mmCIF file of C-alpha atoms in Angstrom:
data_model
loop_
_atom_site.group_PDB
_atom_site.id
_atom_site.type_symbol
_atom_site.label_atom_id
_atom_site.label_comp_id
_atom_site.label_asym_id
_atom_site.label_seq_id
_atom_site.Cartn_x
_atom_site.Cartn_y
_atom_site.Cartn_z
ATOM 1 C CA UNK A 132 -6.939 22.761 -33.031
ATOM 2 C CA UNK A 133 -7.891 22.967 -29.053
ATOM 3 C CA UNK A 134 -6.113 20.208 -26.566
ATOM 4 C CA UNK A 135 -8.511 17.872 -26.752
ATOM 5 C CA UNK A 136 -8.259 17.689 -30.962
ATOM 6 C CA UNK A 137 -4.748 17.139 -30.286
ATOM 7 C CA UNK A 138 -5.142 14.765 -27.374
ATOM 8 C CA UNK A 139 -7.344 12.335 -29.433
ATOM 9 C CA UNK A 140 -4.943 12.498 -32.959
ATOM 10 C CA UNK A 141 -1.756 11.463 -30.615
ATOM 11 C CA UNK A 142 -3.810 9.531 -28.718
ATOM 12 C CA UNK A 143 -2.275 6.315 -28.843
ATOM 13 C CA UNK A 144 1.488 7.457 -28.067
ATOM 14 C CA UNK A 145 0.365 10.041 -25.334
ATOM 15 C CA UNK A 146 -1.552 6.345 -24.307
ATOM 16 C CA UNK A 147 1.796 5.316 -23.712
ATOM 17 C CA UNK A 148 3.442 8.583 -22.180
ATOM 18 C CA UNK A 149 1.028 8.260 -19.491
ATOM 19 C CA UNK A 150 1.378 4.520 -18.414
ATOM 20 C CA UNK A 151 5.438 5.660 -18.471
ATOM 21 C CA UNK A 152 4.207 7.799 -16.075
ATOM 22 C CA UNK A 153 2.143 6.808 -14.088
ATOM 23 C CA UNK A 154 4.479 3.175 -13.931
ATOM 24 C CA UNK A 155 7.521 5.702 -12.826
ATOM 25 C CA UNK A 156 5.559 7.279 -9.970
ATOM 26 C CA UNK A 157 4.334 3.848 -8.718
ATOM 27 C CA UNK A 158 8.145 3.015 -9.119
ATOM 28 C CA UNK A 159 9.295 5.944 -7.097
ATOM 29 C CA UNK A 160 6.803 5.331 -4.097
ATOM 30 C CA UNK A 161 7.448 1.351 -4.139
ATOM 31 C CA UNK A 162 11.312 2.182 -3.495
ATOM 32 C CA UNK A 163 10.674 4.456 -0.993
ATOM 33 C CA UNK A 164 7.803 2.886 1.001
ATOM 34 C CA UNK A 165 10.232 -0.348 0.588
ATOM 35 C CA UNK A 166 13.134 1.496 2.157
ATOM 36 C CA UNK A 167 10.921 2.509 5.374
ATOM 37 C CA UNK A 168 9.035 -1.240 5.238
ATOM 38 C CA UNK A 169 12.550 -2.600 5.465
ATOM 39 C CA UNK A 170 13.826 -0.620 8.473
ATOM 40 C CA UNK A 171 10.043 -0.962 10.543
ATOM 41 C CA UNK A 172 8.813 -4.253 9.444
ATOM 42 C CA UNK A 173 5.633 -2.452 9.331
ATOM 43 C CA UNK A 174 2.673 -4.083 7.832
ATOM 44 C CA UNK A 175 0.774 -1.711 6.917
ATOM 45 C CA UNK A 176 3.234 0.059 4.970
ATOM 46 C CA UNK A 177 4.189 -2.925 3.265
ATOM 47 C CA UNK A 178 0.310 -3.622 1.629
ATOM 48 C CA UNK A 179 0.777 0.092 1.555
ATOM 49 C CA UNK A 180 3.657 -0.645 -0.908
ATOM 50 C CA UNK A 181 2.001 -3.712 -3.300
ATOM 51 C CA UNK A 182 -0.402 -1.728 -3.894
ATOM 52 C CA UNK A 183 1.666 0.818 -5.576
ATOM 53 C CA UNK A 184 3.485 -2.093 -7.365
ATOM 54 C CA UNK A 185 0.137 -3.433 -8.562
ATOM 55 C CA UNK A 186 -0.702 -0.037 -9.875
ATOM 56 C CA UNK A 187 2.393 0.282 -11.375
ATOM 57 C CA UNK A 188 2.001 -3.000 -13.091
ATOM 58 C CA UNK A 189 -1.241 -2.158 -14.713
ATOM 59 C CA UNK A 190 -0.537 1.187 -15.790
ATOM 60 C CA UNK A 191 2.554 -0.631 -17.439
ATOM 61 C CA UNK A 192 0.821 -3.383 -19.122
ATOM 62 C CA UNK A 193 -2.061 -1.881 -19.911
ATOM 63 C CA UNK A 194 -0.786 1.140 -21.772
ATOM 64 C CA UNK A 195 2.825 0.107 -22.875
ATOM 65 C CA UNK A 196 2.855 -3.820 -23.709
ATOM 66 C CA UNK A 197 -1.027 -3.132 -24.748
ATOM 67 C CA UNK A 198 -0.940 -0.435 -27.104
ATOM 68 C CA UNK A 199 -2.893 -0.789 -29.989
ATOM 69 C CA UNK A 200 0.829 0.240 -31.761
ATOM 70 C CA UNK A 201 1.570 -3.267 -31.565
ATOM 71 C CA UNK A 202 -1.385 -4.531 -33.405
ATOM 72 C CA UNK A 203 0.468 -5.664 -36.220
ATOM 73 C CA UNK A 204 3.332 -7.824 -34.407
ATOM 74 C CA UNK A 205 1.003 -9.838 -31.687
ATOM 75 C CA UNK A 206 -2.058 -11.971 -32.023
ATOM 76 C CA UNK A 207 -5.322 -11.562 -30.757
ATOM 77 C CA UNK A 208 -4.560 -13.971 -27.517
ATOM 78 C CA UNK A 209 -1.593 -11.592 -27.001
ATOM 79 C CA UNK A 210 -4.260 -9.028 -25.877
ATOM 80 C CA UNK A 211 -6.362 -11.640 -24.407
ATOM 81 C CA UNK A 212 -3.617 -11.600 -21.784
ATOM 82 C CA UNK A 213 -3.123 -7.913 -20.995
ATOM 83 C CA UNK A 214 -6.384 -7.653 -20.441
ATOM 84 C CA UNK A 215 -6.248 -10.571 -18.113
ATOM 85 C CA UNK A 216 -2.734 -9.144 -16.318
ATOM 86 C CA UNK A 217 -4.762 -5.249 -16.568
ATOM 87 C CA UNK A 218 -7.781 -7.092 -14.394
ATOM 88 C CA UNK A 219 -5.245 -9.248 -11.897
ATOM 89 C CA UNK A 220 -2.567 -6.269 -11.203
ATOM 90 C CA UNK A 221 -5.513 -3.060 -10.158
ATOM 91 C CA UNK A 222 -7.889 -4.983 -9.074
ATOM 92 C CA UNK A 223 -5.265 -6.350 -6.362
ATOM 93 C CA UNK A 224 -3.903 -3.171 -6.617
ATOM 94 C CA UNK A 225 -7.489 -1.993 -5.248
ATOM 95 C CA UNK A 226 -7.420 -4.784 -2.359
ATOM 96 C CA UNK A 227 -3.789 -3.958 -1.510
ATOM 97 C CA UNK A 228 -4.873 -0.352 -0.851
ATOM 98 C CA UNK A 229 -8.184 -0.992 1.069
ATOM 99 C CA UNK A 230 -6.382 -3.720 3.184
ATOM 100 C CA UNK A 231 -3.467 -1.136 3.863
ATOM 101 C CA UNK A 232 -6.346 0.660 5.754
ATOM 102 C CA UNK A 233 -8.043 -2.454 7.996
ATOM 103 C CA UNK A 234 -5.368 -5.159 8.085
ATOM 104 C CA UNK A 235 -4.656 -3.987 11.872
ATOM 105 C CA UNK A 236 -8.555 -5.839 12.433
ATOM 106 C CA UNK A 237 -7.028 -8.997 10.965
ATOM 107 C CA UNK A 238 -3.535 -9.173 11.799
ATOM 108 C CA UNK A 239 -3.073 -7.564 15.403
ATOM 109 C CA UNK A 240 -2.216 -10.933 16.896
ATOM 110 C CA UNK A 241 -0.140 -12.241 13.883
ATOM 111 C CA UNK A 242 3.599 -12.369 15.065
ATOM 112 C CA UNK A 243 6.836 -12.902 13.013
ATOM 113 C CA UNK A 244 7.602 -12.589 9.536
ATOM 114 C CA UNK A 245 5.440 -13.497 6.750
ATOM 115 C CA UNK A 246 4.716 -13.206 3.446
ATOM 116 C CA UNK A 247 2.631 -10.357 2.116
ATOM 117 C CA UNK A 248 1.787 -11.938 -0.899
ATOM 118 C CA UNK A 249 0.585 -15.323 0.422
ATOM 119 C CA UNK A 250 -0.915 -15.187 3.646
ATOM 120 C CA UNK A 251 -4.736 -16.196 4.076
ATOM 121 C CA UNK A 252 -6.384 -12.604 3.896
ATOM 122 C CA UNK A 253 -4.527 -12.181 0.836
ATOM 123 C CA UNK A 254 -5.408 -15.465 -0.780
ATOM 124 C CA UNK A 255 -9.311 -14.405 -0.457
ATOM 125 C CA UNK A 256 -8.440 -11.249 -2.734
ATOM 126 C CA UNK A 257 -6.572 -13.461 -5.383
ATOM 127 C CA UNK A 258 -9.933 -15.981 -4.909
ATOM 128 C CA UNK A 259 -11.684 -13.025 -5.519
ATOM 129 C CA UNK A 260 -10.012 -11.624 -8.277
ATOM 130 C CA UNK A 261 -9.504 -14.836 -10.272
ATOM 131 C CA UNK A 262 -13.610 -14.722 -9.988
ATOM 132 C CA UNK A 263 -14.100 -11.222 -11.041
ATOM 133 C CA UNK A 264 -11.735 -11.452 -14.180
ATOM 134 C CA UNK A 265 -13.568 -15.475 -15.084
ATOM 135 C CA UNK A 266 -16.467 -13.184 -14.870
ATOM 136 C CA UNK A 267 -15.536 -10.054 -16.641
ATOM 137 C CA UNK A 268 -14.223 -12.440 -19.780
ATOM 138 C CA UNK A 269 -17.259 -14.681 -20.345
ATOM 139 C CA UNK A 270 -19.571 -11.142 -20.272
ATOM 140 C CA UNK A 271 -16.350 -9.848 -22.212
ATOM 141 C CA UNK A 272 -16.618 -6.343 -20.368
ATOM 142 C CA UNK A 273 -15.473 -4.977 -17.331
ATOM 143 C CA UNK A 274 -18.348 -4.599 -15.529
ATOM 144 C CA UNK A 275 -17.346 -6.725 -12.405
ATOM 145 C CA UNK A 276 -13.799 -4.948 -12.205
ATOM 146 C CA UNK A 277 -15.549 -1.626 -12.511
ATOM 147 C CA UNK A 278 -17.930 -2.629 -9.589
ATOM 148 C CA UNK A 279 -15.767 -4.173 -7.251
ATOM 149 C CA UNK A 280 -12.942 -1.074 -7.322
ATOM 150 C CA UNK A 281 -16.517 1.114 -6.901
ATOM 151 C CA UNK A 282 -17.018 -0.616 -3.657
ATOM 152 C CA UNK A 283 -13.521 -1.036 -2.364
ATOM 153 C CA UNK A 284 -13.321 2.779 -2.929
ATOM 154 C CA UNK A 285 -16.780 3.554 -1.201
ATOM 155 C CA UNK A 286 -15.325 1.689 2.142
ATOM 156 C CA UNK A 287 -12.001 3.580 1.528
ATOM 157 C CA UNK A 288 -13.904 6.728 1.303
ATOM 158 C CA UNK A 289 -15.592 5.789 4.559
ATOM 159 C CA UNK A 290 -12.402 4.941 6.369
ATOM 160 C CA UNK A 291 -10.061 7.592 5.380
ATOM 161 C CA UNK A 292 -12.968 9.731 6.065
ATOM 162 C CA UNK A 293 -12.590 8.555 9.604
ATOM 163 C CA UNK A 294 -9.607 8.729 10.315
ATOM 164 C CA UNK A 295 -9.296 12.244 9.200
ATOM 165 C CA UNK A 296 -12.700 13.293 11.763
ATOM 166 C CA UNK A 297 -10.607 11.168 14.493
ATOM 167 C CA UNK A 298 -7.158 12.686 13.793
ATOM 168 C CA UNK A 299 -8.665 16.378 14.899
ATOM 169 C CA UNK A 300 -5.706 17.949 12.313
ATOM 170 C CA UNK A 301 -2.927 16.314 13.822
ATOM 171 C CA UNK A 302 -1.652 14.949 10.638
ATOM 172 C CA UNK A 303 -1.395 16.684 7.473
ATOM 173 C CA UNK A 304 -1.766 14.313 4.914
ATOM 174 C CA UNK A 305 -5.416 12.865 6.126
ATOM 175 C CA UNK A 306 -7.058 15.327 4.333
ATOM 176 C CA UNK A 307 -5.235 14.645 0.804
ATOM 177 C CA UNK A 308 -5.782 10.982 2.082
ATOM 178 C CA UNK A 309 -9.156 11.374 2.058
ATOM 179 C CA UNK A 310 -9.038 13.277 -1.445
ATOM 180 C CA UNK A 311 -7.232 11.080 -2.800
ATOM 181 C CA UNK A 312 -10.092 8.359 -2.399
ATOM 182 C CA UNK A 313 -12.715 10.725 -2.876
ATOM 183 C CA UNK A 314 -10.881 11.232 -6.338
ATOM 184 C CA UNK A 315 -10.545 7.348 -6.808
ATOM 185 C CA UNK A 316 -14.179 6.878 -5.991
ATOM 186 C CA UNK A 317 -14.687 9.480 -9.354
ATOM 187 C CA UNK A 318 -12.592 7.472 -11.767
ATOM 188 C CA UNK A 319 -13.659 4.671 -11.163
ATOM 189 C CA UNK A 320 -17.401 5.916 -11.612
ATOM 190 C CA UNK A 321 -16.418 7.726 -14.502
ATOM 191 C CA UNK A 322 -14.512 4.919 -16.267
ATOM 192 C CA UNK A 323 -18.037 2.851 -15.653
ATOM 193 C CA UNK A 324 -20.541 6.218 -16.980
ATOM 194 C CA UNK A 325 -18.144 5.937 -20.172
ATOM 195 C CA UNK A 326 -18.009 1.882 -20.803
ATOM 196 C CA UNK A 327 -21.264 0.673 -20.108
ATOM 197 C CA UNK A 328 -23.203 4.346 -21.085
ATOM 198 C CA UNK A 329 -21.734 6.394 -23.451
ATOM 199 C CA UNK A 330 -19.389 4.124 -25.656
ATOM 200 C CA UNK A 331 -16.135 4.888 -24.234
ATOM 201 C CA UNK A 332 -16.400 8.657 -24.717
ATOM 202 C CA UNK A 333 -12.741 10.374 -25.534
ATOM 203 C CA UNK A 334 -13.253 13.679 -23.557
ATOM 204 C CA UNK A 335 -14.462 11.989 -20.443
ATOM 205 C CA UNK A 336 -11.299 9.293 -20.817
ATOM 206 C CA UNK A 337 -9.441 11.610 -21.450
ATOM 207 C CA UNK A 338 -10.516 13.688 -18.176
ATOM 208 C CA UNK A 339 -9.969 10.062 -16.254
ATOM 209 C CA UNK A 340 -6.227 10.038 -17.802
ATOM 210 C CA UNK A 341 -6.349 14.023 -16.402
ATOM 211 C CA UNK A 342 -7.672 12.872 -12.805
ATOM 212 C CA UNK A 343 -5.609 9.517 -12.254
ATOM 213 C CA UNK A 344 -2.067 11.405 -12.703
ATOM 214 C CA UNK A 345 -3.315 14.477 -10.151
ATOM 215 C CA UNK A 346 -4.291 11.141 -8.079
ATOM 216 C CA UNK A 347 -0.747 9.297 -8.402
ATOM 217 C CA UNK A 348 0.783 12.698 -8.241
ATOM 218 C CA UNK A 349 -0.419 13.484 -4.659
ATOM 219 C CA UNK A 350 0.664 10.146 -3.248
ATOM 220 C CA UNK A 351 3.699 10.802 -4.830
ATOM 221 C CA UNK A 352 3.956 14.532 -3.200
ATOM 222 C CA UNK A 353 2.825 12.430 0.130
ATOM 223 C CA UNK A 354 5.298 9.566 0.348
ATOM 224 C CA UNK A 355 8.150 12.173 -0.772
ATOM 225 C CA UNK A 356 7.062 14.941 1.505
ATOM 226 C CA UNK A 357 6.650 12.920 5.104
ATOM 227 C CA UNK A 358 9.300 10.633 4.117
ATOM 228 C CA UNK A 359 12.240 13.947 3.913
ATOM 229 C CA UNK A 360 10.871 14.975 7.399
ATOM 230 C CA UNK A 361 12.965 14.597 10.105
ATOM 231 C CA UNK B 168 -6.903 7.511 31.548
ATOM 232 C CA UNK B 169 -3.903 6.678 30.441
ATOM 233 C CA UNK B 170 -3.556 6.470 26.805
ATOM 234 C CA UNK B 171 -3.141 2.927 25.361
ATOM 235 C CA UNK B 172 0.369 2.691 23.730
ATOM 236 C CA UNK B 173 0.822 1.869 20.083
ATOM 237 C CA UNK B 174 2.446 -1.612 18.771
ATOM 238 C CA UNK B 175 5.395 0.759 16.969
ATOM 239 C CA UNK B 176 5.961 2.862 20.453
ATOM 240 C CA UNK B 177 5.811 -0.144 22.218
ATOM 241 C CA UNK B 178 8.599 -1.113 19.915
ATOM 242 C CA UNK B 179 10.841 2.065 20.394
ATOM 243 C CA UNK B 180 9.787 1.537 24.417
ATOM 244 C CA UNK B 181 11.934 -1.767 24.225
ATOM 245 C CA UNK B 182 14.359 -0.844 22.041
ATOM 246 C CA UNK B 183 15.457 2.481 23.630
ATOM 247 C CA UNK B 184 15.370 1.191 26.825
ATOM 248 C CA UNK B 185 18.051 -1.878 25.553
ATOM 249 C CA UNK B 186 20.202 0.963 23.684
ATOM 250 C CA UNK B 187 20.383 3.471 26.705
ATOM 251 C CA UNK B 188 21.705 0.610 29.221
ATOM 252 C CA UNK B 189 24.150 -0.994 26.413
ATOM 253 C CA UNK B 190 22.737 -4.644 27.436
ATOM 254 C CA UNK B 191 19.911 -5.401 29.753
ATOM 255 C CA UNK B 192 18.434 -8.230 31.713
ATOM 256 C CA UNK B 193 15.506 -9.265 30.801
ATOM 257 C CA UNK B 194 13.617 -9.097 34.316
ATOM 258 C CA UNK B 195 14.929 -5.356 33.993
ATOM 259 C CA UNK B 196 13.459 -4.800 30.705
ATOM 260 C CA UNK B 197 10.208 -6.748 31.417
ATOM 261 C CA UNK B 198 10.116 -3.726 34.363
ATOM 262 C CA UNK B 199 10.691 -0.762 32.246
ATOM 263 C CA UNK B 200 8.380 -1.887 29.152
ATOM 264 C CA UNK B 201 5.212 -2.001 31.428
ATOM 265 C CA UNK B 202 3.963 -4.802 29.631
ATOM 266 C CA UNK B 203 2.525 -7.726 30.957
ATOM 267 C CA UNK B 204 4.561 -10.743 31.024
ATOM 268 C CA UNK B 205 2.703 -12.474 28.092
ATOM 269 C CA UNK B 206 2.889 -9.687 25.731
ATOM 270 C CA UNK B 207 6.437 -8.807 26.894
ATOM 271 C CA UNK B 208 7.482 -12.509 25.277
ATOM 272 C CA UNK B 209 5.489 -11.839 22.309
ATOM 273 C CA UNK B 210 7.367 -8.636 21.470
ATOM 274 C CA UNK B 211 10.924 -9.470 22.435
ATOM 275 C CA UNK B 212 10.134 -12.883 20.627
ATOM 276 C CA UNK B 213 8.934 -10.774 17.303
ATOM 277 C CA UNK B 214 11.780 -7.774 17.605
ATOM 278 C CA UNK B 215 14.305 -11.279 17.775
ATOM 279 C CA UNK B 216 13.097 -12.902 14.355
ATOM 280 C CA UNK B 217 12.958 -9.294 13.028
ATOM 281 C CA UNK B 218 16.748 -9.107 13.722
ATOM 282 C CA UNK B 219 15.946 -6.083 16.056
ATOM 283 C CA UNK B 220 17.736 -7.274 19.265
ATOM 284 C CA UNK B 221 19.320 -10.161 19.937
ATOM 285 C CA UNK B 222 19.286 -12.679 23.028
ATOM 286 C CA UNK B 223 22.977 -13.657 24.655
ATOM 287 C CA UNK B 224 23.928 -16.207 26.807
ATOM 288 C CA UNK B 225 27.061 -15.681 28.855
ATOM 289 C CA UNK B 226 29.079 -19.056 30.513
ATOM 290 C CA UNK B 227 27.147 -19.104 33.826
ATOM 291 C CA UNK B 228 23.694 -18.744 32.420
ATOM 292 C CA UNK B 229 23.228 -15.160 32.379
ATOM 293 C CA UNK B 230 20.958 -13.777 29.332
ATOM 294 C CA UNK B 231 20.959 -9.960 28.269
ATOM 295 C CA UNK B 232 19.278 -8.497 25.554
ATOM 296 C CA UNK B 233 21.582 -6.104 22.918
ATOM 297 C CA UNK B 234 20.580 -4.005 20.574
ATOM 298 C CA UNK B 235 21.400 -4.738 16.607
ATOM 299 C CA UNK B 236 21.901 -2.485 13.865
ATOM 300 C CA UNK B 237 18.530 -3.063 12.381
ATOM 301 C CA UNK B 238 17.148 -2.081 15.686
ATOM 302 C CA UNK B 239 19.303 1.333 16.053
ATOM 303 C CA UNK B 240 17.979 2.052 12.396
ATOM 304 C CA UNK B 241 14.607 1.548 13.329
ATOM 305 C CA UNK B 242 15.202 4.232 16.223
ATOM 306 C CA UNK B 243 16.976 6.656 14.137
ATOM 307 C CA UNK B 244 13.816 6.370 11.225
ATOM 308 C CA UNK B 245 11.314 5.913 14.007
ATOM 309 C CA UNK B 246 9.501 9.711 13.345
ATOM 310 C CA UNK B 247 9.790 9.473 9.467
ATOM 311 C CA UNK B 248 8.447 5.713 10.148
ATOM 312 C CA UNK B 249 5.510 7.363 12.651
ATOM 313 C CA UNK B 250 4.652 10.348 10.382
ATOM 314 C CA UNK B 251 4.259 7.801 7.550
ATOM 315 C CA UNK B 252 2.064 5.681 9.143
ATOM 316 C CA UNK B 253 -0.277 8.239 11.035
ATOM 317 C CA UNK B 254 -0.335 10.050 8.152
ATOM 318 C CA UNK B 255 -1.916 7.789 5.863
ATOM 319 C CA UNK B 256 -4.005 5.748 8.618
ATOM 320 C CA UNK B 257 -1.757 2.495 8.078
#
């Protein structure tokens, strides 16, 4: 039996394994980008932050409370609802990330405390998600999710891309920045090839699962590695 | 050219030069933060609602800024807070 064989028999509780994951990195990086947010006050870490918490969300509810394991104990609109909560958490997840990135363009004469979670350009994303998952459920697809993360990641591409040519080398992490969205950018186009093309194909969701935790890894590696130097 | 200071060195600007004279005055630090008078009262108005420094006012009228604890842990993080941000482009 090669990996894959085995991959696709467990499939379901490996399903799981990998939102415990995935939801524990995401855990690990919200408590430490929280620490530094707490001490700077910085925005950019804190959108920085929810969108690690989003991520960590989704992964959660997607592949722990919405396992097809526990078919037989919920109804039909219990799944409705995952999928709903899936859409909400990484597609703001998606926006948190991107805005992480620009918000200095929107925000650079905002003083004082607010919210990070209700302010105005964060009440267009939830406007915006609230359309794309009304959208995604009378189509009953994902085709606007897939779409929207495609472009968010295309101008995060662009931007970390950017920043890295500006930086000259000065700091480290640019570059696995940039990977990072160039590796995003594939997911997501990958996770669109196999649900609109090819029927959900096991080895290339399977390669996703493969991709995504290299992904959440190297944030991981990032936000532990520059946040121990001193 | 001189380079154009960031908002977060702006920050450790003000708050370093608060913690190396204990208290200051705030004509003094409006001198050593070489900003201009309106942005001056923007930052020193933002680091107070952060909880960064704090404004006193002695019997005869005399205000001085002092430093809070928030404020010294924001100088003690500040390269761990710098690195983080430079590093990924927040």
């Amino acid at each position: 039996m090669n990996l894959y064989d085995f991959i696709i028999q467990n499939k379901e509780i490996l399903k799981v394994l990998y939102g415990l994951i995935i939801g524990f990195i995401c855990l690990i990086i919200v408590l430490k980008t929280d620490k530094l947010f707490r001490i700077s006050f910085h925005q950019g870490i804190r959108y920085f932050r929810n969108a690690f918490f989003f991520y960590g969300l989704g992964f959660i509810t997607r592949y722990v409370f919405g396992t097809p394991l526990l078919d037989d104990y919920f109804s039909q609109y219990y799944f409705l609802i995952i999928k709903i909560l899936l859409e909400f958490f990484l597609i703001m997840a998606g926006f948190f990330l991107f805005y992480s990135l620009v918000w200095k363009k929107f925000e650079a004469h905002r003083k004082g405390y607010f919210s990070s979670l209700l302010n105005p350009p964060i009440f267009i994303f939830y406007i915006l998600t609230f359309l794309i998952i009304f959208l995604d459920n009378l189509w009953n697809g994902y085709f606007f999710m897939f779409s929207s993360q495609i472009i968010i990641f295309i101008l995060a591409f662009a931007i970390s891309l950017i920043n890295y040519v500006r930086d000259e080398g000065k700091h480290q992490f640019l570059k696995f920045y940039f990977l990072a969205m160039i590796l995003s950018l594939i997911v997501w186009v990958l996770n669109s090839l196999a649900a609109f093309f090819i029927h959900w194909d096991q080895i290339i969701l399977i390669n996703v699962s493969g991709i995504n935790v290299i992904l959440f890894l190297l944030f991981l590696f990032g936000v532990i590695y520059i946040t121990n130097i001193k | 050219m001189v380079k154009k200071r960031e908002r977060l060195e702006v920050i450790r600007d003000i708050l370093e030069s608060i913690r190396s004279s204990r208290n200051i005055k705030p004509t003094r630090l409006l001198y050593s933060s070489n900003l201009s008078p309106q942005m001056f009262k923007e930052y020193v108005n933002e680091l107070i609602v952060k909880g960064f420094i704090k404004l006193e006012i002695d019997d005869n009228d005399k205000k001085t800024f002092l430093i809070t604890k928030k404020g010294n842990d924001f100088l003690q993080e500040y390269k761990t807070i710098e690195n983080f941000v430079k590093n990924f482009g927040l």
